């Protein structure tokens, strides 16, 4: 590590050593260091090329370094990087307008991540109950197997034991019910319940889709019982499922929606979007974020959202998503002992295996393809929404080879 870094890293190994020596061990990382990206391709510090079907975990929805977003960031970096929310920020106002004009929402609060967006939504729910509805209910129902972030309160909201382990005491006020189970949800609503927080499709939990009538059912329950309905669209929003927001295809609107991941085209940003009635619970001083809605992030977000809305990205997501799904289903038929199910929408697709997915992810990586595994057995495919059918075909060939070699090694479904 002697000497100065000259514009690039020498090798993957050099970066792996640095990480191991200096960075907290919160991630199980693969031993490669991507250092450059363009479209659906990444290059690591050894110069190896990868086809990227992870896209920064649903962040790089427009691919790596999308030209319009890069231009906006370059221009913004030379104009104004940061200014406090003590003042008006034109790029923030314009991004809020763009989100509102294309959603159920009336007002937007900006922050820097998905967890923070959910924190804002939870605070808004509580304040709405206390300050507008003048009630004292506080409990929020969330789903088993859900994921809402890693702050202490969003960990409490998350319905997965492995994420809560070792962090007691967690924030009170959350109760988990099974996803897509109307009876258990009705049974769980009590005098203290004030809201339901749900991912329209569970992402980290393994791309679990609800029954078609479940989200409409939640809407009607919330209307009947005066509960707020909050959709966590951090992973499934911003075009991922083929509509700008995932809930559009279920024919329901929430009272609050949270966004992050794909919103900034690769730059950190989060947002809570709400109807006027609910947003009115936040007044000056109720909530804040120093970096929230800063010029750089919101200029990037504006360029990203304009690209998605103006350049056929949603159409491409639906078309190529259908092509990928068909391809995955063909592979599933050829490997019935290995594949339990193919599921998902748009370019949020999953192949649920009868074996652990880790070795297949590694085999693909060695062949120059990045895919992800979640919930142990679920291969998750999250390519940029600009991916082409040719890139999907290339990916399917590699995956087929990885599945075939797993079958030969005795992964026969037992
Ligand atoms: C990723 C994710 C979050 C957390 O986002 P961060 O930016 O990591 O805080 C919250 N909810 C869902 C559904 C997510 O997929």
Coordinates of C-alpha atoms and ligand atoms in Angstrom, one line a residue:
X1 CA 0.0 0.0 0.0
X2 CA 3.1 2.2 -0.2
X3 CA 3.0 5.4 -2.2
X4 CA 0.1 7.3 -3.6
X5 CA -2.9 6.0 -5.5
X6 CA -2.5 7.0 -9.1
X7 CA -6.0 7.4 -10.5
X8 CA -6.9 3.7 -10.2
X9 CA -6.6 0.7 -7.9
X10 CA -4.0 -1.9 -8.8
X11 CA -6.1 -5.0 -8.2
X12 CA -9.1 -6.5 -6.5
X13 CA -6.8 -8.1 -4.0
X14 CA -5.4 -4.6 -3.0
X15 CA -8.9 -3.3 -2.3
X16 CA -9.9 -6.5 -0.4
X17 CA -6.9 -6.1 1.9
X18 CA -7.8 -2.4 2.6
X19 CA -11.4 -3.3 3.4
X20 CA -10.4 -6.2 5.6
X21 CA -8.0 -4.0 7.5
X22 CA -10.1 -0.8 8.0
X23 CA -13.8 -1.2 7.4
X24 CA -16.3 -2.6 9.9
X25 CA -17.4 -6.1 9.1
X26 CA -21.1 -5.5 8.5
X27 CA -21.1 -7.0 5.0
X28 CA -20.3 -10.5 3.7
X29 CA -18.6 -9.2 0.5
X30 CA -17.6 -11.0 -2.7
X31 CA -13.8 -10.5 -3.4
X32 CA -14.1 -8.2 -6.3
X33 CA -14.0 -4.4 -6.5
X34 CA -16.0 -2.8 -9.3
X35 CA -14.3 0.4 -10.2
X36 CA -16.1 1.6 -13.4
X37 CA -19.5 1.1 -14.9
X38 CA -21.5 1.9 -18.1
X39 CA -25.0 0.8 -18.8
X40 CA -25.5 -2.8 -17.7
X41 CA -21.7 -3.4 -17.5
X42 CA -19.2 -3.2 -14.6
X43 CA -15.4 -3.5 -14.6
X44 CA -13.4 -4.6 -11.5
X45 CA -10.0 -3.5 -10.4
X46 CA -8.4 -6.5 -12.2
X47 CA -10.0 -5.2 -15.5
X48 CA -12.6 -8.0 -15.6
X49 CA -16.0 -7.2 -17.2
X50 CA -19.4 -8.2 -15.7
X51 CA -23.0 -8.1 -16.9
X52 CA -24.8 -6.5 -13.9
X53 CA -28.1 -8.0 -12.9
X54 CA -27.9 -6.5 -9.3
X55 CA -27.8 -2.8 -10.3
X56 CA -26.6 -1.7 -6.8
X57 CA -29.6 -3.6 -5.4
X58 CA -32.3 -1.8 -7.4
X59 CA -30.5 1.6 -7.2
X60 CA -29.1 1.9 -10.7
X61 CA -32.4 1.6 -12.5
X62 CA -31.0 3.6 -15.5
X63 CA -27.8 1.6 -15.6
X64 CA -24.3 2.8 -14.5
X65 CA -23.5 6.4 -15.2
X66 CA -26.7 7.3 -17.2
X67 CA -25.6 10.2 -19.4
X68 CA -28.5 12.6 -18.5
X69 CA -28.0 12.0 -14.8
X70 CA -24.2 12.4 -15.1
X71 CA -24.6 15.7 -17.0
X72 CA -27.0 17.0 -14.3
X73 CA -24.6 16.1 -11.5
X74 CA -21.6 17.6 -13.3
X75 CA -23.5 20.8 -13.9
X76 CA -24.9 20.9 -10.4
X77 CA -21.4 20.2 -8.8
X78 CA -20.2 23.4 -10.5
X79 CA -23.2 25.5 -9.6
X80 CA -24.2 24.6 -6.0
X81 CA -23.6 21.4 -4.0
X82 CA -25.3 22.2 -0.8
X83 CA -27.5 24.7 0.9
X84 CA -29.5 24.5 4.1
X85 CA -33.3 23.9 4.2
X86 CA -33.3 27.2 6.0
X87 CA -33.7 28.5 2.3
X88 CA -35.7 27.4 -0.7
X89 CA -33.9 24.9 -3.0
X90 CA -35.2 25.0 -6.6
X91 CA -34.1 21.5 -7.6
X92 CA -35.9 20.1 -4.5
X93 CA -39.1 21.9 -5.3
X94 CA -38.9 20.8 -9.0
X95 CA -38.3 17.1 -8.0
X96 CA -41.2 17.3 -5.5
X97 CA -43.5 18.7 -8.3
X98 CA -42.4 15.9 -10.6
X99 CA -43.2 13.2 -8.0
X100 CA -46.5 14.8 -7.1
X101 CA -47.6 15.2 -10.7
X102 CA -47.0 11.5 -11.3
X103 CA -48.4 10.0 -8.2
X104 CA -51.3 10.0 -5.7
X105 CA -49.3 12.4 -3.5
X106 CA -49.6 16.1 -2.8
X107 CA -46.4 16.8 -0.8
X108 CA -42.9 15.3 -0.4
X109 CA -40.4 15.2 2.4
X110 CA -36.8 14.5 1.3
X111 CA -34.1 12.6 3.2
X112 CA -31.1 10.4 2.3
X113 CA -32.1 6.7 2.4
X114 CA -34.9 4.2 2.5
X115 CA -34.7 3.7 6.3
X116 CA -34.9 7.5 6.8
X117 CA -37.9 7.7 4.4
X118 CA -39.6 5.0 6.6
X119 CA -38.6 6.9 9.7
X120 CA -40.3 10.0 8.3
X121 CA -43.4 8.0 7.4
X122 CA -43.6 6.5 10.9
X123 CA -43.2 9.9 12.5
X124 CA -45.8 11.4 10.1
X125 CA -48.3 8.6 11.1
X126 CA -47.8 9.3 14.8
X127 CA -48.1 13.0 14.4
X128 CA -51.2 12.7 12.2
X129 CA -52.8 10.6 14.9
X130 CA -51.9 12.9 17.7
X131 CA -52.2 16.3 16.1
X132 CA -54.8 16.0 13.4
X133 CA -57.0 13.1 14.5
X134 CA -56.5 14.0 18.1
X135 CA -56.3 10.4 19.1
X136 CA -53.8 8.4 21.2
X137 CA -53.5 5.3 19.0
X138 CA -49.8 4.5 18.2
X139 CA -49.5 0.9 17.0
X140 CA -48.4 0.2 13.4
X141 CA -49.1 -3.2 11.9
X142 CA -46.3 -4.5 9.6
X143 CA -45.7 -7.8 7.9
X144 CA -43.8 -10.9 8.8
X145 CA -40.8 -11.4 6.4
X146 CA -40.8 -7.6 5.6
X147 CA -37.9 -5.3 5.4
X148 CA -38.0 -1.6 6.2
X149 CA -34.4 -0.6 7.0
X150 CA -31.6 -0.7 9.6
X151 CA -32.3 2.2 12.0
X152 CA -33.5 1.1 15.4
X153 CA -37.1 2.0 14.7
X154 CA -37.2 0.5 11.1
X155 CA -35.6 -2.6 12.6
X156 CA -38.5 -2.8 15.0
X157 CA -40.9 -2.4 12.0
X158 CA -39.0 -5.1 10.0
X159 CA -40.6 -8.6 10.4
X160 CA -37.4 -10.7 10.4
X161 CA -35.8 -12.0 13.5
X162 CA -32.3 -12.2 12.0
X163 CA -32.3 -8.4 11.6
X164 CA -33.5 -7.7 15.1
X165 CA -31.1 -10.1 16.9
X166 CA -28.9 -8.4 19.5
X167 CA -30.4 -5.0 19.4
X168 CA -32.9 -5.1 22.3
X169 CA -34.6 -3.1 23.5
X170 CA -36.3 -2.2 20.2
X171 CA -38.8 0.6 19.7
X172 CA -42.3 -0.4 20.9
X173 CA -45.4 0.2 18.7
X174 CA -45.1 -2.4 16.0
X175 CA -46.9 -5.7 15.6
X176 CA -46.2 -8.2 12.8
X177 CA -48.9 -10.2 10.9
X178 CA -48.5 -12.7 8.1
X179 CA -48.3 -11.1 4.6
X180 CA -51.3 -11.5 2.3
X181 CA -53.5 -13.0 5.1
X182 CA -56.7 -10.9 5.5
X183 CA -58.0 -12.8 8.5
X184 CA -54.9 -12.6 10.6
X185 CA -54.7 -8.9 9.8
X186 CA -58.2 -8.2 10.9
X187 CA -57.6 -10.2 14.1
X188 CA -54.6 -8.1 14.9
X189 CA -56.2 -4.7 14.6
X190 CA -56.7 -3.3 18.2
X191 CA -57.8 -0.1 19.9
X192 CA -54.2 1.1 19.7
X193 CA -53.7 0.4 15.9
X194 CA -53.3 3.6 13.8
X195 CA -51.6 2.4 10.6
X196 CA -50.5 -0.4 8.3
X197 CA -47.0 -0.3 6.8
X198 CA -46.4 -2.8 3.9
X199 CA -44.2 -3.4 0.9
X200 CA -46.5 -3.9 -2.1
X201 CA -44.2 -6.8 -3.1
X202 CA -41.7 -8.0 -0.4
X203 CA -38.2 -7.5 -1.8
X204 CA -35.6 -8.6 0.7
X205 CA -38.0 -11.3 1.9
X206 CA -37.7 -13.0 -1.5
X207 CA -39.9 -11.2 -4.0
X208 CA -43.1 -12.3 -2.5
X209 CA -46.2 -11.0 -4.3
X210 CA -49.5 -10.6 -2.4
X211 CA -52.8 -12.0 -3.7
X212 CA -54.3 -9.5 -6.3
X213 CA -57.0 -8.4 -3.9
X214 CA -54.8 -8.0 -0.8
X215 CA -53.7 -4.4 -1.2
X216 CA -57.3 -3.3 -2.2
X217 CA -58.4 -5.2 1.0
X218 CA -55.9 -3.2 3.1
X219 CA -57.2 0.0 1.6
X220 CA -60.8 -0.8 2.5
X221 CA -59.8 -1.9 6.0
X222 CA -57.9 1.4 6.5
X223 CA -60.9 3.4 5.3
X224 CA -63.3 1.6 7.6
X225 CA -61.1 1.8 10.7
X226 CA -59.6 5.2 10.1
X227 CA -56.1 3.8 9.8
X228 CA -53.3 5.2 7.5
X229 CA -52.0 3.0 4.8
X230 CA -48.3 3.3 4.1
X231 CA -46.6 1.6 1.1
X232 CA -42.8 1.1 1.4
X233 CA -41.9 1.4 -2.3
X234 CA -38.1 1.8 -1.6
X235 CA -37.3 -1.3 -3.7
X236 CA -40.3 -1.8 -5.9
X237 CA -40.9 1.9 -6.8
X238 CA -39.3 4.1 -9.6
X239 CA -40.2 1.8 -12.4
X240 CA -38.9 -1.5 -11.1
X241 CA -42.2 -3.4 -11.7
X242 CA -43.1 -1.8 -15.0
X243 CA -45.2 1.1 -13.6
X244 CA -43.6 4.2 -12.0
X245 CA -44.9 2.9 -8.6
X246 CA -45.7 -0.7 -7.9
X247 CA -49.1 0.0 -6.3
X248 CA -50.4 1.5 -9.5
X249 CA -50.9 -2.0 -11.0
X250 CA -52.9 -3.1 -7.9
X251 CA -55.4 -0.3 -8.4
X252 CA -55.0 1.2 -4.9
X253 CA -53.4 4.3 -3.5
X254 CA -51.8 4.7 0.0
X255 CA -51.9 7.7 2.3
X256 CA -48.1 7.7 2.5
X257 CA -45.4 6.2 0.2
X258 CA -41.7 5.9 0.8
X259 CA -39.1 6.0 -1.9
X260 CA -35.3 5.8 -2.1
X261 CA -33.0 3.3 -4.0
X262 CA -33.8 4.1 -7.7
X263 CA -34.9 7.7 -7.0
X264 CA -31.5 9.4 -7.4
X265 CA -30.3 7.5 -10.5
X266 CA -27.4 6.2 -8.3
X267 CA -27.1 9.1 -5.8
X268 CA -28.3 8.8 -2.2
X269 CA -31.8 10.2 -1.7
X270 CA -35.0 9.2 0.0
X271 CA -38.5 10.6 0.1
X272 CA -41.8 10.2 1.9
X273 CA -44.8 11.2 -0.2
X274 CA -48.2 11.9 1.3
X275 CA -51.7 13.2 0.6
X276 CA -52.4 16.8 1.7
X277 CA -54.6 15.7 4.6
X278 CA -51.8 13.6 6.1
X279 CA -48.9 15.8 5.1
X280 CA -50.6 18.6 7.1
X281 CA -49.4 16.9 10.3
X282 CA -45.8 18.1 9.6
X283 CA -45.3 21.8 10.4
X284 CA -42.1 23.8 10.7
X285 CA -39.9 22.1 13.3
X286 CA -41.7 18.7 13.2
X287 CA -39.0 16.9 11.2
X288 CA -35.8 17.7 9.4
X289 CA -32.7 16.5 7.6
X290 CA -29.6 18.5 7.0
X291 CA -28.8 16.9 3.7
X292 CA -32.4 16.0 2.8
X293 CA -33.3 17.4 -0.6
X294 CA -29.9 19.0 -1.2
X295 CA -29.2 20.5 -4.6
X296 CA -26.9 17.7 -5.8
X297 CA -29.2 14.8 -4.9
X298 CA -32.4 16.4 -6.1
X299 CA -30.8 17.6 -9.4
X300 CA -29.8 14.0 -10.0
X301 CA -33.2 12.7 -9.0
X302 CA -34.9 15.2 -11.4
X303 CA -32.7 14.0 -14.3
X304 CA -33.4 10.4 -13.4
X305 CA -37.1 10.8 -13.1
X306 CA -37.3 12.7 -16.4
X307 CA -35.3 10.0 -18.1
X308 CA -37.7 7.3 -16.8
X309 CA -40.8 9.2 -17.8
X310 CA -39.6 10.5 -21.2
X311 CA -37.3 7.8 -22.6
X312 CA -39.5 4.7 -22.7
X313 CA -37.9 3.1 -19.7
X314 CA -41.2 1.7 -18.3
X315 CA -42.1 0.2 -21.6
X316 CA -38.6 -1.4 -21.8
X317 CA -39.0 -2.7 -18.3
X318 CA -42.3 -4.4 -19.1
X319 CA -41.1 -5.8 -22.5
X320 CA -37.7 -7.0 -21.4
X321 CA -39.1 -8.1 -18.0
X322 CA -41.5 -10.4 -19.9
X323 CA -38.7 -11.8 -22.0
X324 CA -36.6 -12.5 -18.8
X325 CA -39.5 -14.1 -17.1
X326 CA -40.2 -16.4 -20.0
X327 CA -36.5 -17.3 -20.1
X328 CA -36.4 -18.1 -16.4
X329 CA -39.5 -20.2 -16.7
X330 CA -37.9 -22.2 -19.6
X331 CA -34.9 -22.8 -17.3
X332 CA -37.2 -23.9 -14.5
X333 CA -38.9 -26.5 -16.8
X334 CA -35.4 -27.8 -17.7
X335 CA -34.4 -28.1 -14.0
X336 CA -37.5 -29.1 -12.2
X337 CA -35.5 -30.6 -9.3
X338 CA -33.6 -27.4 -8.7
X339 CA -36.2 -24.7 -9.3
X340 CA -39.3 -24.4 -7.1
X341 CA -40.9 -21.3 -8.7
X342 CA -40.3 -18.2 -10.9
X343 CA -42.1 -15.1 -9.7
X344 CA -42.1 -11.3 -9.6
X345 CA -43.2 -8.4 -11.9
X346 CA -41.4 -6.2 -14.4
X347 CA -37.7 -6.4 -13.7
X348 CA -38.1 -7.5 -10.1
X349 CA -37.9 -11.2 -10.7
X350 CA -36.9 -14.2 -8.7
X351 CA -36.1 -17.9 -9.1
X352 CA -36.8 -19.8 -5.9
X353 CA -34.5 -22.8 -5.6
X354 CA -34.7 -26.1 -3.7
X355 CA -31.1 -25.5 -2.7
X356 CA -29.1 -22.6 -1.3
X357 CA -28.5 -20.0 -4.0
X358 CA -25.0 -18.9 -2.9
X359 CA -23.0 -21.3 -5.0
X360 CA -24.9 -20.4 -8.1
X361 CA -24.3 -16.7 -7.5
X362 CA -20.6 -17.4 -7.2
X363 CA -20.5 -19.6 -10.3
X364 CA -22.2 -16.8 -12.3
X365 CA -19.7 -14.2 -10.9
X366 CA -16.8 -16.3 -12.1
X367 CA -18.4 -16.3 -15.5
X368 CA -18.8 -12.5 -15.6
X369 CA -22.4 -12.2 -14.4
X370 CA -23.6 -10.5 -11.2
X371 CA -26.9 -11.8 -9.7
X372 CA -28.0 -11.7 -6.1
X373 CA -29.5 -14.2 -3.7
X374 CA -31.9 -13.3 -0.9
X375 CA -33.8 -15.3 1.7
X376 CA -31.2 -18.1 1.2
X377 CA -32.8 -19.9 -1.7
X378 CA -34.1 -17.1 -3.8
X379 CA -32.0 -15.9 -6.8
X380 CA -33.0 -12.3 -7.4
X381 CA -32.7 -10.5 -10.8
X382 CA -32.7 -6.7 -10.6
X383 CA -31.0 -5.5 -13.9
X384 CA -31.1 -1.9 -14.9
X385 CA -34.5 -1.1 -16.5
X386 CA -32.6 -0.2 -19.7
X387 CA -31.4 -3.8 -20.1
X388 CA -31.8 -5.2 -23.6
X389 CA -33.2 -8.6 -24.7
X390 CA -29.7 -9.5 -26.0
X391 CA -28.3 -8.9 -22.6
X392 CA -31.0 -11.0 -21.0
X393 CA -30.2 -13.8 -23.4
X394 CA -26.6 -13.6 -22.5
X395 CA -27.5 -13.7 -18.8
X396 CA -29.8 -16.7 -19.3
X397 CA -27.0 -18.7 -21.0
X398 CA -24.6 -18.1 -18.1
X399 CA -27.3 -18.9 -15.5
X400 CA -28.1 -22.1 -17.5
X401 CA -24.5 -23.2 -17.2
X402 CA -24.4 -22.4 -13.5
X403 CA -27.6 -24.4 -12.9
X404 CA -26.4 -27.3 -15.0
X405 CA -23.1 -27.5 -13.0
X406 CA -25.1 -27.4 -9.7
X407 CA -27.4 -30.3 -10.9
X408 CA -24.3 -32.4 -11.8
X409 CA -22.9 -31.8 -8.3
X410 CA -26.0 -33.5 -6.8
X411 CA -28.3 -30.5 -6.2
X412 CA -31.2 -32.7 -7.2
X413 CA -33.8 -31.1 -4.9
X414 CA -33.4 -33.4 -2.0
Ligands
LIG1 C1 -33.5 -1.3 0.9 C2 -34.8 -1.1 1.5 C3 -35.0 -0.2 2.6 C4 -33.8 0.5 3.3 O1 -33.2 1.4 2.5 P1 -31.8 2.0 2.9 O2 -31.5 3.1 1.9 O3 -30.8 0.9 2.9 O4 -32.0 2.6 4.2 C5 -36.2 -0.1 3.2 N1 -37.3 -0.7 2.7 C6 -37.2 -1.6 1.6 C7 -38.4 -2.2 1.1 C8 -35.9 -1.8 1.0 O5 -35.8 -2.7 0.0

